[in-house]
XYZ file of C-alpha atoms in Angstrom:
629
model
C 18.791 26.091 -10.834
C 16.282 29.588 -11.291
C 16.123 29.618 -6.972
C 19.954 30.576 -7.501
C 19.525 32.966 -9.625
C 16.991 34.662 -7.729
C 19.709 33.886 -4.892
C 22.057 35.652 -6.748
C 19.533 38.602 -7.555
C 18.989 39.092 -4.692
C 22.335 39.656 -3.274
C 23.414 41.616 -6.452
C 20.494 44.076 -5.774
C 22.515 44.060 -2.186
C 25.714 45.107 -3.686
C 26.262 48.978 -3.276
C 28.797 49.231 -5.477
C 28.013 46.266 -8.629
C 29.888 48.020 -11.002
C 28.603 45.220 -13.788
C 25.166 43.753 -15.318
C 23.346 40.478 -14.663
C 22.446 39.391 -18.187
C 19.194 36.999 -17.912
C 19.646 34.908 -21.590
C 17.116 31.892 -22.885
C 15.044 30.661 -25.578
C 12.035 32.754 -26.073
C 9.532 32.155 -23.879
C 11.561 30.100 -21.418
C 10.140 32.318 -18.681
C 12.556 34.762 -18.080
C 10.223 37.889 -17.651
C 8.595 35.845 -15.467
C 11.117 34.789 -13.579
C 12.864 38.834 -12.927
C 9.405 40.288 -12.573
C 8.544 37.871 -9.766
C 11.980 38.247 -7.934
C 11.224 41.922 -9.052
C 7.648 41.675 -6.125
C 10.130 42.038 -3.162
C 10.490 45.172 -2.818
C 6.365 46.365 -3.442
C 6.593 46.449 -0.029
C 8.938 50.325 -0.465
C 7.626 52.470 0.656
C 8.156 56.535 0.572
C 8.432 58.671 3.710
C 7.769 62.054 4.217
C 11.851 63.563 4.034
C 13.304 60.651 1.794
C 12.669 58.589 -1.939
C 12.482 55.185 -2.145
C 13.605 53.281 -5.228
C 12.629 50.337 -6.855
C 13.983 48.110 -9.843
C 12.653 49.528 -13.005
C 10.989 47.036 -16.356
C 11.435 48.018 -19.504
C 10.543 46.162 -21.948
C 12.282 47.798 -25.271
C 10.808 45.446 -27.996
C 9.706 48.078 -30.697
C 11.481 50.859 -29.300
C 13.514 52.816 -31.429
C 15.606 55.599 -30.280
C 16.329 56.425 -26.516
C 14.289 58.499 -25.700
C 11.907 55.472 -25.670
C 13.891 54.555 -22.835
C 14.298 57.130 -21.267
C 10.578 58.216 -21.216
C 9.112 54.626 -19.603
C 11.584 55.225 -17.051
C 10.339 58.681 -16.991
C 6.829 56.876 -16.392
C 8.081 54.498 -13.779
C 9.433 57.270 -11.588
C 7.370 59.997 -12.400
C 4.510 58.492 -9.839
C 7.440 60.369 -7.174
C 6.540 64.787 -8.968
C 1.964 64.070 -7.310
C 3.625 61.850 -4.000
C 3.384 64.045 -0.690
C 7.154 64.822 -1.026
C 6.714 66.302 -4.782
C 7.742 69.511 -2.674
C 11.325 68.094 -1.104
C 11.771 66.525 -5.289
C 11.890 69.170 -6.652
C 14.211 71.112 -4.545
C 16.304 67.621 -4.721
C 16.788 68.373 -8.701
C 16.791 72.114 -8.618
C 20.211 71.508 -6.373
C 21.133 68.889 -9.048
C 20.231 71.389 -11.071
C 18.115 71.007 -14.265
C 21.069 71.449 -17.978
C 20.809 69.447 -20.592
C 23.671 67.034 -21.443
C 25.106 65.131 -24.288
C 27.254 61.997 -23.363
C 29.714 60.568 -26.010
C 30.179 56.621 -25.900
C 33.239 54.460 -27.290
C 32.765 51.671 -24.754
C 34.249 49.567 -27.336
C 37.233 51.451 -26.839
C 38.609 51.992 -30.720
C 38.280 55.747 -29.863
C 34.891 56.064 -32.683
C 32.230 57.109 -30.602
C 29.379 54.680 -31.024
C 26.382 56.259 -30.549
C 25.277 59.636 -27.921
C 22.595 60.848 -25.518
C 21.103 63.780 -24.437
C 18.639 64.092 -21.578
C 16.847 66.666 -19.508
C 17.699 66.625 -15.758
C 14.395 65.364 -14.407
C 13.464 62.273 -13.148
C 16.701 60.127 -14.664
C 18.835 62.632 -12.307
C 17.284 60.137 -9.658
C 19.821 57.602 -11.326
C 22.758 59.491 -10.751
C 22.384 62.184 -8.286
C 24.369 60.980 -4.783
C 21.758 62.160 -2.256
C 21.484 60.539 1.229
C 17.801 61.411 0.768
C 17.647 59.127 -1.824
C 16.629 55.216 -0.906
C 16.405 51.980 -2.233
C 17.757 50.258 -5.615
C 19.306 52.456 -8.497
C 18.246 48.645 -10.796
C 17.298 48.658 -13.907
C 16.286 45.767 -16.445
C 15.950 46.167 -19.934
C 14.304 42.843 -21.182
C 13.333 42.214 -24.889
C 16.384 43.669 -26.120
C 16.592 41.129 -29.687
C 13.323 42.632 -30.612
C 14.709 46.387 -29.922
C 14.594 48.055 -33.015
C 17.723 50.899 -32.083
C 20.973 50.280 -33.576
C 21.669 48.377 -31.106
C 25.620 49.738 -30.873
C 23.716 52.763 -29.656
C 21.301 50.399 -27.404
C 24.321 48.753 -25.861
C 26.558 52.332 -25.275
C 22.903 53.719 -23.013
C 22.950 50.917 -20.638
C 26.585 50.890 -20.642
C 25.548 54.197 -18.953
C 23.572 53.319 -16.342
C 26.383 50.768 -15.219
C 29.934 52.995 -16.136
C 27.846 56.403 -14.974
C 25.439 56.351 -12.867
C 26.790 53.473 -10.380
C 23.294 51.491 -11.196
C 22.680 47.913 -10.904
C 21.400 46.783 -14.325
C 19.915 43.392 -15.604
C 19.500 42.207 -19.492
C 17.484 40.297 -21.263
C 17.127 38.406 -24.462
C 17.864 35.213 -26.331
C 21.454 36.016 -27.924
C 20.092 33.067 -30.448
C 17.731 36.349 -32.328
C 20.931 39.090 -32.391
C 21.613 38.373 -35.460
C 21.818 40.733 -37.077
C 24.389 42.958 -33.980
C 28.667 41.578 -34.853
C 29.798 38.995 -33.189
C 32.814 41.360 -31.627
C 30.394 44.133 -30.952
C 28.405 41.407 -28.618
C 31.756 39.973 -26.781
C 33.025 43.357 -26.648
C 29.999 44.439 -24.463
C 29.680 41.192 -22.443
C 33.330 41.691 -21.798
C 33.174 44.708 -20.812
C 29.998 45.248 -18.858
C 28.626 42.177 -17.681
C 29.837 40.474 -14.553
C 27.374 37.597 -13.999
C 25.281 35.811 -17.091
C 22.750 32.953 -16.491
C 20.736 30.649 -18.657
C 17.585 30.409 -17.785
C 15.542 27.217 -17.866
C 11.899 26.372 -18.138
C 10.289 25.482 -14.317
C 7.374 23.227 -16.721
C 5.681 22.957 -13.496
C 6.703 25.492 -10.849
C 4.847 27.613 -14.390
C 2.023 25.255 -14.419
C 0.801 26.587 -10.817
C 1.574 29.591 -11.701
C -1.102 29.232 -15.070
C -3.650 27.209 -13.507
C -3.713 30.278 -10.918
C -4.404 33.073 -12.660
C -8.266 34.064 -12.793
C -10.141 32.820 -14.554
C -9.021 29.468 -15.058
C -11.764 26.162 -14.244
C -10.916 23.631 -11.731
C -10.665 21.080 -14.514
C -7.757 22.212 -16.067
C -6.009 22.504 -12.656
C -7.345 18.787 -11.677
C -5.684 17.665 -14.544
C -2.336 19.525 -13.098
C -0.251 16.142 -13.956
C -1.509 15.088 -16.682
C -0.497 18.362 -18.390
C 2.618 19.082 -17.257
C 3.145 14.734 -18.789
C 1.957 15.643 -21.660
C 3.632 19.157 -22.288
C 7.414 17.649 -20.805
C 6.193 15.603 -24.154
C 6.748 18.478 -26.770
C 11.019 18.892 -25.104
C 10.020 22.103 -25.665
C 10.828 25.251 -23.276
C 8.256 27.855 -24.699
C 6.140 28.221 -21.741
C 3.833 31.484 -23.167
C 3.037 28.612 -26.300
C 1.252 26.322 -23.203
C 0.328 29.196 -21.416
C -2.100 30.265 -24.383
C -3.005 26.807 -25.523
C -4.641 26.636 -22.098
C -6.035 29.207 -22.590
C -8.113 28.437 -25.612
C -8.891 25.323 -24.600
C -10.075 27.304 -20.984
C -12.302 29.380 -23.957
C -14.221 26.207 -24.710
C -14.197 24.855 -20.986
C -16.018 27.366 -20.369
C -18.602 26.239 -23.564
C -19.114 22.702 -23.165
C -22.221 21.385 -21.273
C -21.689 20.546 -17.653
C -21.819 16.551 -17.555
C -18.733 16.766 -20.162
C -16.674 18.353 -18.138
C -15.562 16.055 -15.545
C -12.136 15.038 -14.411
C -12.855 11.010 -15.000
C -13.776 11.628 -19.352
C -10.741 10.220 -20.666
C -12.711 11.570 -23.921
C -12.001 15.646 -23.008
C -8.457 13.931 -21.154
C -7.115 12.961 -25.008
C -8.387 16.281 -26.913
C -6.843 18.135 -23.989
C -3.714 16.537 -24.281
C -3.986 16.721 -28.484
C -4.682 20.213 -27.690
C -0.984 21.112 -25.766
C 0.852 18.477 -28.545
C -0.560 20.372 -31.493
C 0.013 24.157 -30.427
C 4.034 22.954 -28.947
C 4.872 21.449 -32.398
C 2.778 24.554 -34.738
C 5.162 26.441 -32.980
C 8.045 24.737 -32.754
C 9.434 25.895 -36.515
C 11.762 22.547 -37.244
C 7.719 20.783 -36.877
C 5.081 23.123 -38.306
C 5.411 22.342 -41.787
C 4.514 18.129 -41.198
C 2.125 18.584 -38.352
C -0.228 21.524 -40.131
C -0.018 18.473 -43.578
C -0.429 15.271 -40.941
C -4.170 14.338 -42.425
C -2.794 13.988 -45.504
C 0.809 13.483 -45.942
C 1.139 10.743 -42.873
C -0.458 8.108 -43.784
C 1.567 8.214 -47.247
C 4.791 8.760 -45.869
C 4.815 6.282 -44.082
C 4.054 3.767 -47.089
C 7.227 5.099 -48.640
C 11.019 4.189 -48.390
C 12.845 5.204 -45.184
C 13.645 9.582 -46.054
C 13.583 12.493 -44.303
C 9.794 13.519 -43.855
C 8.964 9.750 -43.223
C 11.915 9.880 -40.067
C 10.424 13.611 -38.779
C 6.529 11.958 -39.163
C 7.409 8.873 -37.288
C 10.409 10.922 -34.549
C 7.272 13.384 -33.919
C 4.980 9.897 -33.609
C 7.873 8.342 -30.561
C 8.049 11.873 -28.907
C 4.387 11.314 -26.979
C 4.413 7.281 -27.076
C 4.891 7.416 -23.207
C 1.619 9.908 -22.747
C -0.380 7.964 -25.402
C -0.221 4.124 -23.518
C -3.228 6.007 -20.681
C -5.245 7.343 -23.865
C -7.942 5.930 -26.268
C -6.354 8.290 -29.354
C -2.870 8.875 -29.935
C -2.914 12.643 -29.098
C -1.374 14.154 -32.867
C -5.171 11.201 -33.832
C -4.923 13.341 -37.850
C -8.578 14.145 -36.807
C -7.951 15.660 -33.381
C -4.799 17.446 -35.049
C -6.534 19.295 -38.617
C -9.510 20.298 -36.376
C -7.143 22.009 -33.406
C -4.750 22.954 -37.158
C -7.405 24.875 -38.604
C -9.023 26.355 -35.333
C -5.646 27.528 -34.288
C -5.498 29.796 -38.224
C -8.933 30.324 -38.397
C -10.259 31.315 -34.690
C -12.592 29.363 -35.625
C -14.226 27.965 -32.731
C -14.447 23.580 -31.893
C -16.949 23.346 -28.940
C -19.813 21.540 -31.396
C -16.592 19.466 -32.637
C -15.423 18.481 -29.036
C -18.999 17.932 -27.969
C -20.086 15.289 -30.574
C -16.679 13.541 -30.356
C -16.972 13.456 -26.121
C -20.350 12.537 -26.284
C -20.530 9.473 -30.070
C -17.044 8.396 -28.489
C -19.096 7.748 -24.978
C -20.704 4.926 -26.320
C -19.460 2.013 -25.282
C -16.149 0.820 -26.280
C -15.681 -1.097 -28.904
C -13.141 -4.180 -27.989
C -10.100 -3.314 -29.794
C -10.660 0.601 -28.449
C -10.095 0.064 -25.208
C -6.856 -2.003 -26.309
C -4.174 1.895 -26.117
C -5.556 1.706 -21.890
C -4.383 -1.596 -21.487
C -1.726 -0.768 -18.597
C -4.566 -0.015 -15.859
C -6.564 -3.730 -17.326
C -6.098 -6.588 -14.790
C -5.173 -9.071 -16.673
C -7.832 -11.526 -17.072
C -9.581 -8.418 -18.608
C -6.939 -7.404 -21.103
C -7.165 -11.133 -22.034
C -11.115 -11.490 -22.648
C -10.716 -7.706 -24.131
C -7.842 -9.194 -26.438
C -9.795 -12.540 -27.325
C -12.445 -10.568 -28.008
C -11.171 -7.932 -30.601
C -9.129 -11.580 -32.581
C -13.086 -12.910 -32.917
C -13.845 -9.488 -34.104
C -11.562 -9.260 -37.105
C -12.520 -12.391 -37.627
C -16.398 -12.305 -38.149
C -15.962 -9.547 -40.898
C -16.979 -6.920 -37.493
C -14.128 -4.799 -37.774
C -14.324 -3.112 -41.462
C -12.483 0.197 -41.215
C -8.439 -1.075 -42.645
C -6.832 1.394 -39.892
C -9.011 -0.749 -37.073
C -7.718 -4.107 -38.685
C -4.060 -2.602 -38.191
C -4.454 -0.603 -34.904
C -5.734 -4.000 -33.963
C -2.804 -6.225 -35.061
C 0.013 -4.147 -33.765
C -1.741 -4.270 -30.165
C -2.129 -7.764 -30.385
C 1.656 -8.201 -31.697
C 2.820 -6.307 -28.959
C 1.379 -8.165 -26.214
C 2.766 -10.950 -27.548
C 6.181 -9.696 -28.068
C 6.479 -8.539 -24.351
C 4.694 -11.706 -23.074
C 1.329 -10.030 -21.889
C -1.125 -12.241 -24.518
C -0.281 -15.555 -26.564
C -1.262 -14.766 -29.828
C -1.430 -18.043 -31.095
C -0.462 -18.989 -34.984
C -3.442 -20.385 -35.879
C -5.141 -16.886 -34.824
C -3.147 -15.377 -37.175
C -3.191 -17.428 -40.494
C -7.101 -17.112 -40.079
C -6.671 -13.209 -39.586
C -4.521 -13.363 -43.449
C -7.125 -15.499 -45.083
C -9.708 -12.357 -43.674
C -6.859 -9.862 -45.103
C -6.930 -11.939 -48.406
C -10.809 -11.655 -47.849
C -10.771 -7.862 -47.280
C -8.170 -7.046 -50.711
C -9.948 -9.448 -52.758
C -13.438 -7.689 -52.508
C -11.780 -4.172 -53.706
C -12.339 -3.047 -56.954
C -10.380 -0.279 -58.102
C -7.452 0.743 -58.031
C -8.174 4.236 -56.180
C -9.637 2.059 -53.097
C -6.730 -0.855 -53.305
C -4.130 2.512 -51.932
C -6.371 3.877 -49.950
C -6.469 0.556 -48.003
C -3.367 0.156 -48.046
C -2.312 3.825 -46.641
C -5.106 2.850 -43.823
C -3.956 -0.687 -42.886
C -0.360 0.331 -42.694
C -1.553 3.122 -40.706
C -3.218 1.644 -38.336
C -0.464 -1.198 -37.345
C 2.193 1.977 -37.219
C -0.280 3.947 -34.728
C 2.192 1.700 -32.195
C 5.191 2.484 -31.647
C 7.885 -0.072 -29.086
C 11.880 -0.900 -28.528
C 10.026 -4.070 -28.743
C 10.481 -6.426 -31.909
C 6.791 -7.641 -33.470
C 7.598 -10.341 -35.587
C 4.252 -11.449 -35.993
C 3.253 -7.858 -37.145
C 6.179 -7.856 -39.375
C 4.873 -10.516 -40.741
C 1.506 -9.737 -41.887
C 2.440 -6.564 -43.327
C 4.450 -8.766 -45.387
C 1.231 -11.474 -45.996
C -1.051 -8.237 -46.672
C 1.255 -6.191 -49.300
C 2.173 -9.381 -51.200
C -1.753 -9.843 -51.673
C -1.848 -6.020 -52.087
C 0.527 -6.522 -55.353
C -1.092 -9.245 -56.525
C -4.306 -7.225 -56.656
C -2.996 -3.674 -58.112
C -1.783 -6.006 -61.353
C -4.955 -7.492 -61.531
C -6.936 -3.782 -61.538
C -6.103 -1.463 -64.063
C -5.122 1.767 -63.804
C -7.267 4.979 -65.210
C -4.936 5.342 -68.014
C -5.110 1.337 -68.657
C -8.804 2.091 -68.956
C -8.512 4.520 -71.176
C -5.914 3.005 -73.739
C -7.979 -0.490 -73.447
C -11.403 1.268 -74.377
C -9.588 3.628 -77.151
C -12.826 5.121 -78.143
C -13.328 9.429 -80.565
C -14.731 10.440 -77.228
C -11.978 8.850 -74.506
C -8.698 9.658 -77.244
C -8.731 14.029 -75.410
C -8.946 12.430 -71.789
C -5.174 10.634 -72.183
C -3.672 14.450 -72.073
C -5.481 14.840 -68.977
C -5.254 11.490 -67.353
C -1.749 11.916 -67.835
C -1.536 15.058 -65.660
C -3.163 13.325 -63.045
C -1.671 11.391 -59.446
C -1.489 7.803 -60.099
C -3.322 6.027 -57.112
C -0.711 6.089 -54.584
C 0.463 9.295 -54.941
C 3.781 9.086 -55.804
C 3.697 10.031 -58.707
C 2.062 11.591 -62.035
C 0.338 9.253 -64.743
C 3.377 11.276 -67.138
C 6.822 9.875 -64.963
C 5.344 6.592 -65.607
C 5.621 4.142 -68.124
C 2.141 3.573 -69.688
C 2.826 0.597 -72.215
C 3.783 -1.518 -70.477
C 1.145 -4.044 -69.862
C -1.361 -3.484 -73.352
C -1.700 -5.709 -76.093
C -0.204 -3.549 -79.397
C -2.398 -5.620 -81.570
C -5.978 -4.819 -79.244
C -4.219 -0.595 -79.863
C -3.415 -1.076 -83.094
C -7.619 -2.083 -83.875
C -8.335 0.882 -81.648
C -6.273 3.673 -82.979
C -7.659 2.413 -87.128
C -11.153 2.867 -85.753
C -10.366 6.130 -85.037
C -10.887 8.908 -87.502
C -7.538 10.463 -88.048
C -8.490 14.376 -86.066
C -7.941 10.759 -83.146
C -5.647 9.149 -84.565
C -3.293 13.117 -84.507
C -4.707 13.830 -80.976
C -3.370 9.962 -79.816
C 0.336 10.943 -81.996
C -0.005 15.222 -79.782
C -0.533 12.473 -76.600
C 2.754 10.491 -77.206
C 4.010 14.358 -77.921
C 3.564 14.915 -74.593
C 3.498 11.943 -72.435
C 7.479 11.613 -73.422
C 7.685 15.238 -74.009
C 9.847 15.811 -77.474
C 9.909 19.615 -77.078
C 12.525 18.397 -73.696
C 16.273 18.251 -73.721
C 15.798 15.437 -70.313
C 18.337 16.120 -67.657
C 17.505 12.422 -66.676
C 15.679 10.233 -68.597
C 17.042 7.127 -67.423
C 14.699 3.958 -67.722
C 11.678 5.657 -66.817
C 9.898 4.295 -69.942
C 12.096 1.172 -70.455
C 8.848 -0.911 -69.914
C 6.744 0.916 -72.990
C 9.231 -0.294 -75.582
C 8.201 -4.214 -76.382
C 4.317 -2.486 -76.710
C 5.186 0.539 -78.653
C 7.877 -1.046 -81.527
C 5.551 -3.940 -81.764
C 2.447 -0.387 -82.180
C 4.874 1.125 -84.320
C 5.584 -1.786 -87.437
C 1.723 -2.622 -87.233
C 2.030 1.386 -87.502
C 4.481 0.401 -91.005
C 2.742 -1.834 -92.072
C -1.092 -0.030 -92.734
C 1.059 3.135 -93.873
C 2.105 0.900 -97.209
C -1.274 -0.271 -97.480
C -3.113 3.558 -96.976
C -3.226 6.581 -99.436
C -3.967 10.150 -99.178
C -4.496 11.907 -95.362
C -4.665 8.457 -93.868
C -1.271 7.475 -94.875
C -0.154 11.168 -93.161
C -1.570 9.947 -90.421
C -0.916 6.955 -89.556
C 3.382 8.800 -90.998
C 2.858 10.920 -87.914
C 1.956 8.059 -85.768
C 5.046 5.801 -87.076
C 6.968 8.986 -85.726
C 5.710 10.082 -82.646
C 7.032 5.979 -81.829
C 9.820 6.091 -82.967
C 10.617 9.142 -80.922
C 9.650 7.505 -78.143
C 11.414 4.888 -78.095
C 14.245 6.536 -78.164
C 13.088 8.288 -75.069
C 12.904 4.282 -73.265
C 15.853 3.577 -74.724
C 16.894 6.641 -71.816
C 18.553 8.794 -75.015
C 17.183 12.429 -73.453
C 17.606 14.664 -76.581
C 15.430 15.927 -79.052
C 15.539 14.766 -82.328
C 17.154 17.448 -84.845
C 15.620 18.627 -87.506
C 14.298 16.928 -90.062
């Protein structure tokens, strides 16, 4: 497609009287500027003679310009060398003949009888673009780039450009991204295009050509040149049009290569190749407005969201992972490996070099790989080797050699996938034994926090292998895993339960602090959960009776805080419904105590009972506050 555009530009430049401009459009970074500058080089061989001037295409970036005088100065700067050449005397003669006058031109390019802009100029170098003289050869060709990032009032800018087309008989190319001309009324832009633009072309990023160009720039490493095909494959996976981002990525990666020990920079170094792939993927997603937030929070949110229902965040993360699925098949690690993503994002934001990280990563990983660490490279294996690695992986699971839950889930997912596509038979006996191992791991957990971390890492490992094939063995093992997790969750008390079951003068003051903390599964804070559902009202009442009146009042205040007595909640629903049986029983016990209490003790229990009554109202779904007594 871009070759056809170049052919057209050649034909356009040869047209002695075009009377229209050409528009080159496309997304930022797609290679518009590179394309036109490369085409412009075809005129580099032309030169002046003693008796004539040979004009060449003039390139002007309007980025940041805030007046047409800036553009005229840029044009003058391109033409000015003529005035200091050996033909300078002749040129001055031409200008003298043209007349050094100041002129002012008004513009009405949309023909609404209103002046859309004006400019004035002294006929010095600009006159070369106006005067008709046989001594002036070449092509009167102006290229206006970055018009969407120009600060000149757009109607004035377009009128200025139109003047060269309509009154100077110039060839004009306008370059920009129409998607970023938001401040310009559509009608004005359409009228300019209708009046001035004769042809327009959409520039498509030529990834292979661009990479060839980047890798040919000096200085660049031999390693990157050798990785040409891999770089192209990586960038295609990103589905990005921004070649400028790729160029920056390769330059930044090259700066790290120059500081690495030579023995680590080898074409067949699979770990360095993996890091290069991660650089390209992370740079692309960081510069993609739709994915920037996701990739910046990748290591923090990725595993958590995969555990949740099929919400928007989960879909975005899965979509991002699937983009690089074909690439990951030939790598040891996923290019969006959380550790790599975190390190590269930190480098992009802070500029802190990753040389030490890369050296450590490669040297640690160059040690002999464990069987399960080789599963992702199965496409390049012989069948006999694959079967051996799978058997060794199963043995490692059963022999408790694989201790990390992520690696366990990752291994199971690959074995199940191999079974699904018919390259390894994952027999049911092994599946049963692996379930026994899973139960053993879950039962060994002693805290709810550790249990939820285990769940997150295992599920994340299972989700590492994303395929188009159904993997029923993985589904079966994950279902079993989650059932065991749920059972264990009911056995392990959370922080709030521990505090309520050990209520003392010291722990009662911690209740409000705990209430503000996130629940171990990170789904919400304790204050949005039912916290008395599994509590023994009799045991809780006995503990309350042993508290001082000050601590009883602290407990009462905690109830008011947790159930938001001072707020008219929008939607309480069934949020606290499970607390009702315990609170009802506790209210009755406190009521009995009031009847036998005296003085300040009686007041403390009365306040507590009132709070319990209001708490029960909240649990029943009543969102309004109690009216004043």
